[in-house]
mmCIF file of C-alpha atoms in Angstrom:
data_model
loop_
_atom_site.group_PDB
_atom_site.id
_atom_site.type_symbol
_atom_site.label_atom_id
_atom_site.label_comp_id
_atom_site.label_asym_id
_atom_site.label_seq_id
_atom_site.Cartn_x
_atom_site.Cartn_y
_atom_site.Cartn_z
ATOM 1 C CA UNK A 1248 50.959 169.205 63.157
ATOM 2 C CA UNK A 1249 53.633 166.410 63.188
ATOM 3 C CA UNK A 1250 50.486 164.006 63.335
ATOM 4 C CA UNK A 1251 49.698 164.597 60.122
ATOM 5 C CA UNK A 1252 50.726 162.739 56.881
ATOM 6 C CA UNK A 1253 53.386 164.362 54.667
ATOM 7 C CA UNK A 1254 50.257 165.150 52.210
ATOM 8 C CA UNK A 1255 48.053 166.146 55.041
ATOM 9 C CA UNK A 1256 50.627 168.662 56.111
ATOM 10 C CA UNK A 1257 51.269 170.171 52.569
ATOM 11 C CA UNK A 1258 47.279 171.025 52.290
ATOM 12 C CA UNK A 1259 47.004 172.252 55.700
ATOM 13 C CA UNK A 1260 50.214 174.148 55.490
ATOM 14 C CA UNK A 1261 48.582 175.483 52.226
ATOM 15 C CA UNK A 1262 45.569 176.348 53.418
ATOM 16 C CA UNK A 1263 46.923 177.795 56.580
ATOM 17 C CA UNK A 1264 49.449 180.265 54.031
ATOM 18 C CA UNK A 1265 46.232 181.288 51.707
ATOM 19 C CA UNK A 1266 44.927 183.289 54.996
ATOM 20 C CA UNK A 1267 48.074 184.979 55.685
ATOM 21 C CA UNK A 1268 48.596 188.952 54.651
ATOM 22 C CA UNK A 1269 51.817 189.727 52.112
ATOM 23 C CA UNK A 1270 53.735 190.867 54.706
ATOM 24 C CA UNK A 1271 53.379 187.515 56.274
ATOM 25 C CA UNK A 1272 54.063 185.632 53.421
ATOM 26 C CA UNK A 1273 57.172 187.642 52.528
ATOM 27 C CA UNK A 1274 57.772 187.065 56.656
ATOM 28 C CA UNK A 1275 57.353 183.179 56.109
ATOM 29 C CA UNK A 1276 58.939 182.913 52.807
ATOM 30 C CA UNK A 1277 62.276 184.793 54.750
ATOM 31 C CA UNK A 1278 61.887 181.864 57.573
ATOM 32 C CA UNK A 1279 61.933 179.332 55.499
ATOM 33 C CA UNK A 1280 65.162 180.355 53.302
ATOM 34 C CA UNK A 1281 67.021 180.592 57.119
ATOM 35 C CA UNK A 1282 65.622 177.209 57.812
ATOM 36 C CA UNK A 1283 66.016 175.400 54.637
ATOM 37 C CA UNK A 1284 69.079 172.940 54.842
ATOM 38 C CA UNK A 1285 67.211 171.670 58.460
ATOM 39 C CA UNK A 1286 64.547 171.317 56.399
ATOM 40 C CA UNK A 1287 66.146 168.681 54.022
ATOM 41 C CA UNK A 1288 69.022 167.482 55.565
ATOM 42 C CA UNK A 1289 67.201 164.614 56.619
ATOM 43 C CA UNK A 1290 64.377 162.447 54.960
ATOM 44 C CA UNK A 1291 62.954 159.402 56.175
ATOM 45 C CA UNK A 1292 62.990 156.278 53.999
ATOM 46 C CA UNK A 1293 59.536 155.369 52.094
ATOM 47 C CA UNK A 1294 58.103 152.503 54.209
ATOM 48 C CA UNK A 1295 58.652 151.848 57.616
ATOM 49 C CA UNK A 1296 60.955 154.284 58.645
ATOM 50 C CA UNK A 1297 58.416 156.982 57.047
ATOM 51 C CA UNK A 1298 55.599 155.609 59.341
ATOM 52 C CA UNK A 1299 57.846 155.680 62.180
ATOM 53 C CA UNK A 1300 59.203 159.093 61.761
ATOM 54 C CA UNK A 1301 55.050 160.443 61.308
ATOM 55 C CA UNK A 1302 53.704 157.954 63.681
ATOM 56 C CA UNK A 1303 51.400 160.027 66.161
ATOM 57 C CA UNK A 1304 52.510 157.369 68.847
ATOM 58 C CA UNK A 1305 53.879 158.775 71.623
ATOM 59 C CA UNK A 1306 55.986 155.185 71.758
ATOM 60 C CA UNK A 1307 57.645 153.958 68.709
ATOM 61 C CA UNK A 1308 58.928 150.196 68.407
ATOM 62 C CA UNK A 1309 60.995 150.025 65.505
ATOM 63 C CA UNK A 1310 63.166 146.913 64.913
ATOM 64 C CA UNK A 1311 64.278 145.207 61.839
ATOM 65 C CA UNK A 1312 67.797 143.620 60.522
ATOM 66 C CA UNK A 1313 70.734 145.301 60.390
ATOM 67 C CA UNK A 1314 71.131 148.457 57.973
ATOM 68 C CA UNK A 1315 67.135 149.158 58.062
ATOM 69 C CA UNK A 1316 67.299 152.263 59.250
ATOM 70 C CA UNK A 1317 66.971 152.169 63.163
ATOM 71 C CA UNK A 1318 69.760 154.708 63.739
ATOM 72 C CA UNK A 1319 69.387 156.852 60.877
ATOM 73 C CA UNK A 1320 65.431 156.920 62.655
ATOM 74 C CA UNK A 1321 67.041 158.221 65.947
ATOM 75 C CA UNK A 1322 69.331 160.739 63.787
ATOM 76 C CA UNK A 1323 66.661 162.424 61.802
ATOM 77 C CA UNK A 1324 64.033 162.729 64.600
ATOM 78 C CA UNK A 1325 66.584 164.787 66.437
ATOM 79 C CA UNK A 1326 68.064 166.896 64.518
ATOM 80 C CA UNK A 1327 64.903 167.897 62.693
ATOM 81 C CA UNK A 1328 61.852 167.672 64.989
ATOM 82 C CA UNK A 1329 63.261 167.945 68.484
ATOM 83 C CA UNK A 1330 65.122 170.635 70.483
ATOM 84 C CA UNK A 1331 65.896 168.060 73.649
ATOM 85 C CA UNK A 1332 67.473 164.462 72.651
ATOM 86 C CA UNK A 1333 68.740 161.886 74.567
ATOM 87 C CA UNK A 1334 70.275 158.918 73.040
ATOM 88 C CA UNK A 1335 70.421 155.626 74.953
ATOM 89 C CA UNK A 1336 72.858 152.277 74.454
ATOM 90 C CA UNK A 1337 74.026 150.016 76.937
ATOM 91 C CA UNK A 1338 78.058 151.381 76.399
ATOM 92 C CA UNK A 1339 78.371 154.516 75.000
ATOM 93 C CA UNK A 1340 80.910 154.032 72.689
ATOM 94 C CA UNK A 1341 78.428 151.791 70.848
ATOM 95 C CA UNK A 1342 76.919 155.586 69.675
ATOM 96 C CA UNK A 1343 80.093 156.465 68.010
ATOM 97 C CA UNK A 1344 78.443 155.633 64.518
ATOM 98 C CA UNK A 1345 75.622 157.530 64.942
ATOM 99 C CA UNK A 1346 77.710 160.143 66.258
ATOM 100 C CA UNK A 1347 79.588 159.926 63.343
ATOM 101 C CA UNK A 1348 76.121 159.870 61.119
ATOM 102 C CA UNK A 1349 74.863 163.136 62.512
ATOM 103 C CA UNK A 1350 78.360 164.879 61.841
ATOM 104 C CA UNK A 1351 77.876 163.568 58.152
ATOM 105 C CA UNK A 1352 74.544 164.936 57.809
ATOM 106 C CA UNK A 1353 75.519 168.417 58.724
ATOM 107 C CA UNK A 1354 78.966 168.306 58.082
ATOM 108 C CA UNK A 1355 80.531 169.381 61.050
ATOM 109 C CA UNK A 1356 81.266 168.642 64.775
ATOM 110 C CA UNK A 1357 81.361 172.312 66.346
ATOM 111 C CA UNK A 1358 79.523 171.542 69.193
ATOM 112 C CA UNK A 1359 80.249 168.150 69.983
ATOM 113 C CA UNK A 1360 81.805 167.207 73.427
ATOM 114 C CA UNK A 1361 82.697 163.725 74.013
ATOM 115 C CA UNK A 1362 83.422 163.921 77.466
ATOM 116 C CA UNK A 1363 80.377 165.232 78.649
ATOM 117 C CA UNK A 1364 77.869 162.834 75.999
ATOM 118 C CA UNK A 1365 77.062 166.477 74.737
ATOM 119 C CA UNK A 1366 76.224 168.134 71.342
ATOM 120 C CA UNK A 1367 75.191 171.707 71.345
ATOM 121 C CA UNK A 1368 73.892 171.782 67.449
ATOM 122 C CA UNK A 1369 74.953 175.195 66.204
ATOM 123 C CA UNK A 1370 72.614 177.429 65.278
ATOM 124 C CA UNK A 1371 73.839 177.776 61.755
ATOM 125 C CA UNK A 1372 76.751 176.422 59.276
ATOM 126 C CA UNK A 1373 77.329 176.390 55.978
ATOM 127 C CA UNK A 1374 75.396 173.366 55.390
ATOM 128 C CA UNK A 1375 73.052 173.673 58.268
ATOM 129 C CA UNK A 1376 70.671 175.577 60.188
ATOM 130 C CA UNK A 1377 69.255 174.134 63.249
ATOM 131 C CA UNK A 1378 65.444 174.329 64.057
ATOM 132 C CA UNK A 1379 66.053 175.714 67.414
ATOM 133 C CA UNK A 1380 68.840 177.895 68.850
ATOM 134 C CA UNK A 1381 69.220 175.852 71.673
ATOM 135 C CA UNK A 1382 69.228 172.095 70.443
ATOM 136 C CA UNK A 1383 70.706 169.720 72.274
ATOM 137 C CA UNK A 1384 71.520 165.783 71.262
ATOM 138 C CA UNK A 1385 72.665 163.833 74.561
ATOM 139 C CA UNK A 1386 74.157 160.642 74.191
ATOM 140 C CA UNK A 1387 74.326 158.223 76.844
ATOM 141 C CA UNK A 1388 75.137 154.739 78.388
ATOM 142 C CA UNK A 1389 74.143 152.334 81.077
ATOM 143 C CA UNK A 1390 76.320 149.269 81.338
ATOM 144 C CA UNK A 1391 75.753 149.218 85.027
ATOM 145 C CA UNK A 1392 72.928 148.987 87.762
ATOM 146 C CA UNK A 1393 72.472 152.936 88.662
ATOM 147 C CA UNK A 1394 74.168 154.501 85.531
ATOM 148 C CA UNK A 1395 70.439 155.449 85.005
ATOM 149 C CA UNK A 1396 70.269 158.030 87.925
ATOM 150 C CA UNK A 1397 73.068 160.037 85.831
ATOM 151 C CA UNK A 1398 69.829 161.395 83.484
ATOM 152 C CA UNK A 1399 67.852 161.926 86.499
ATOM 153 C CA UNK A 1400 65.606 165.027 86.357
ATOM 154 C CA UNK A 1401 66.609 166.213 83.095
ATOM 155 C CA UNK A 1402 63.870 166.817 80.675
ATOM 156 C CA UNK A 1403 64.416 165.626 77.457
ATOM 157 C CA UNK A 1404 61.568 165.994 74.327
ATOM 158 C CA UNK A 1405 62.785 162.711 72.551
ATOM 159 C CA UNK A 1406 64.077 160.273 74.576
ATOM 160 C CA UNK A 1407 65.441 157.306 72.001
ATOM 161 C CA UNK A 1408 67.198 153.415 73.210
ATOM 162 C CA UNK A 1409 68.656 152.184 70.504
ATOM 163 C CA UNK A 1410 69.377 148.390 70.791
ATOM 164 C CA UNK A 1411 66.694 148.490 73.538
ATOM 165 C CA UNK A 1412 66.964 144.675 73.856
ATOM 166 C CA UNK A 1413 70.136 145.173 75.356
ATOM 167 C CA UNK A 1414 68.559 147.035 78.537
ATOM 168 C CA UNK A 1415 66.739 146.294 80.987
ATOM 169 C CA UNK A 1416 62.755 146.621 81.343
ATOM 170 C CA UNK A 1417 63.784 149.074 84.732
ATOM 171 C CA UNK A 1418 66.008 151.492 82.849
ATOM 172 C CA UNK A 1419 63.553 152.272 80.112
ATOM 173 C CA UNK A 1420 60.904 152.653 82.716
ATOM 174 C CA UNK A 1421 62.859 154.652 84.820
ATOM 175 C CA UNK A 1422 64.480 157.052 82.485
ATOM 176 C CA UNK A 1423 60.789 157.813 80.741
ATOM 177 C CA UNK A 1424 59.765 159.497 83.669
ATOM 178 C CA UNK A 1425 61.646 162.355 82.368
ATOM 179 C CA UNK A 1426 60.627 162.310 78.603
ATOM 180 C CA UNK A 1427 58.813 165.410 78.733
ATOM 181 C CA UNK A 1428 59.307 169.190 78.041
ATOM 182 C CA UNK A 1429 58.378 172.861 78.998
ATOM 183 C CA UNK A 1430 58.300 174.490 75.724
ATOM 184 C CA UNK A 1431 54.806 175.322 74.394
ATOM 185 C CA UNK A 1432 53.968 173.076 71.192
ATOM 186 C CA UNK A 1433 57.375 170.700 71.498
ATOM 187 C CA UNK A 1434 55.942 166.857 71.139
ATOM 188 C CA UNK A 1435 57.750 164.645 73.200
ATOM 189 C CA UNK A 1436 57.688 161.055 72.250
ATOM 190 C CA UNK A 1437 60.181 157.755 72.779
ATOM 191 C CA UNK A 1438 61.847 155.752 70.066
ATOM 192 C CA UNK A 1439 62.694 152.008 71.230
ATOM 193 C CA UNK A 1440 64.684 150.287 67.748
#
C-alpha cells in the first residue's frame, strides 16, 4: 500500500512474505532481482519531499525555493510509482531539465520523442527496469487559452503542474478531469509544486 510509511510497508511487506509457500518466495525473490534498479533508481529526500512522495493525498502542494526538490518530486513519482504521467508547464521547453533529469536517472533516452511530448520508458536497460511494460511519461505545455483541450480524454494516473503558479485556476481544473486510470490497483493522484 503506497499509503503506508516506508516502515509500515517493510512490516507489512514482511508479514505478507512469512505466509507465502517456497515456491512463492523463490517466485518473489526472481521479481524482485528483474525489478531492482526501478526499485532504487530513485529515492526521495528525508523531509518534505519524503512526505510528499508517501503522502496518501490524492492532491499534493509542494512548493519551496529553488533546488528543493519540486522536479526531482515529479521525476521519481513517475518513473517509480506510476504507469500513466503527464507533466504540465506553461511552455514546454521549460521541461527540458527534467527531461534531461529522468534521462540521467536511467541513463538513456530510447524512448523519448520530442515531437510528440512522448516517452515510452523501455521495459529494460542496462541500468533500468521499468515497473510496467507499458509506462508512459507525457510532457506538456499550455501557453495559450485552449492548449488544454490537446490532453482531452486521455487518462493519465499522475497528472503533475510543475510551476503551477504560472497557470491558470481553469487549466488545472480542467485537465484533472482526466487524472484517473483503468488498471486495477494503479493510485492516481496530482502533484501541484
Amino acid at each position: 500500500r503506497l499509503d503506508l510509511t516506508p516502515a509500515q510497508q517493510v512490516a507489512a511487506a514482511t508479514a505478507l512474505v512469512e505466509t507465502l509457500s517456497v515456491d512463492q518466495r523463490l517466485a518473489l525473490e526472481q521479481e524482485l532481482q528483474e525489478h531492482q534498479p526501478a526499485l532504487t533508481i530513485w529515492s526521495p529526500l528525508p523531509g518534505p519531499q519524503s512526505t510528499a512522495y508517501y503522502s496518501a493525498a490524492d492532491e499534493i502542494f509542494y512548493g519551496g525555493a529553488s533546488g528543493g526538490g519540486k522536479s526531482s518530486l515529479i521525476a521519481g513519482l513517475a518513473l517509480t510509482r506510476h504507469r500513466r504521467s503527464l507533466i504540465i508547464r506553461r511552455e514546454s521547453t521549460q521541461l527540458r531539465g527534467l527531461i534531461d533529469d529522468i534521462a540521467r536517472l536511467i541513463k538513456t533516452r530510447d524512448g523519448l520523442n520530442n515531437q510528440l511530448g512522448q516517452w515510452r520508458i523501455p521495459p529494460r536497460t542496462p541500468h533500468f527496469s521499468a515497473l510496467f511494460p507499458d509506462q508512459l511519461i507525457e510532457f506538456g505545455g499550455v501557453p495559450n487559452p485552449g492548449d488544454e483541450e490537446r490532453h482531452q480524454g486521455i487518462a493519465h494516473d499522475l497528472l503533475a503542474f510543475d510551476e503551477v503558479t504560472q497557470l491558470t485556476e481553469y487549466v488545472v481544473n480542467y485537465l484533472s478531469t482526466w487524472n484517473r486510470t483503468v488498471e486495477p490497483g494503479q493510485r492516481c493522484r496530482m502533484v501541484l509544486t
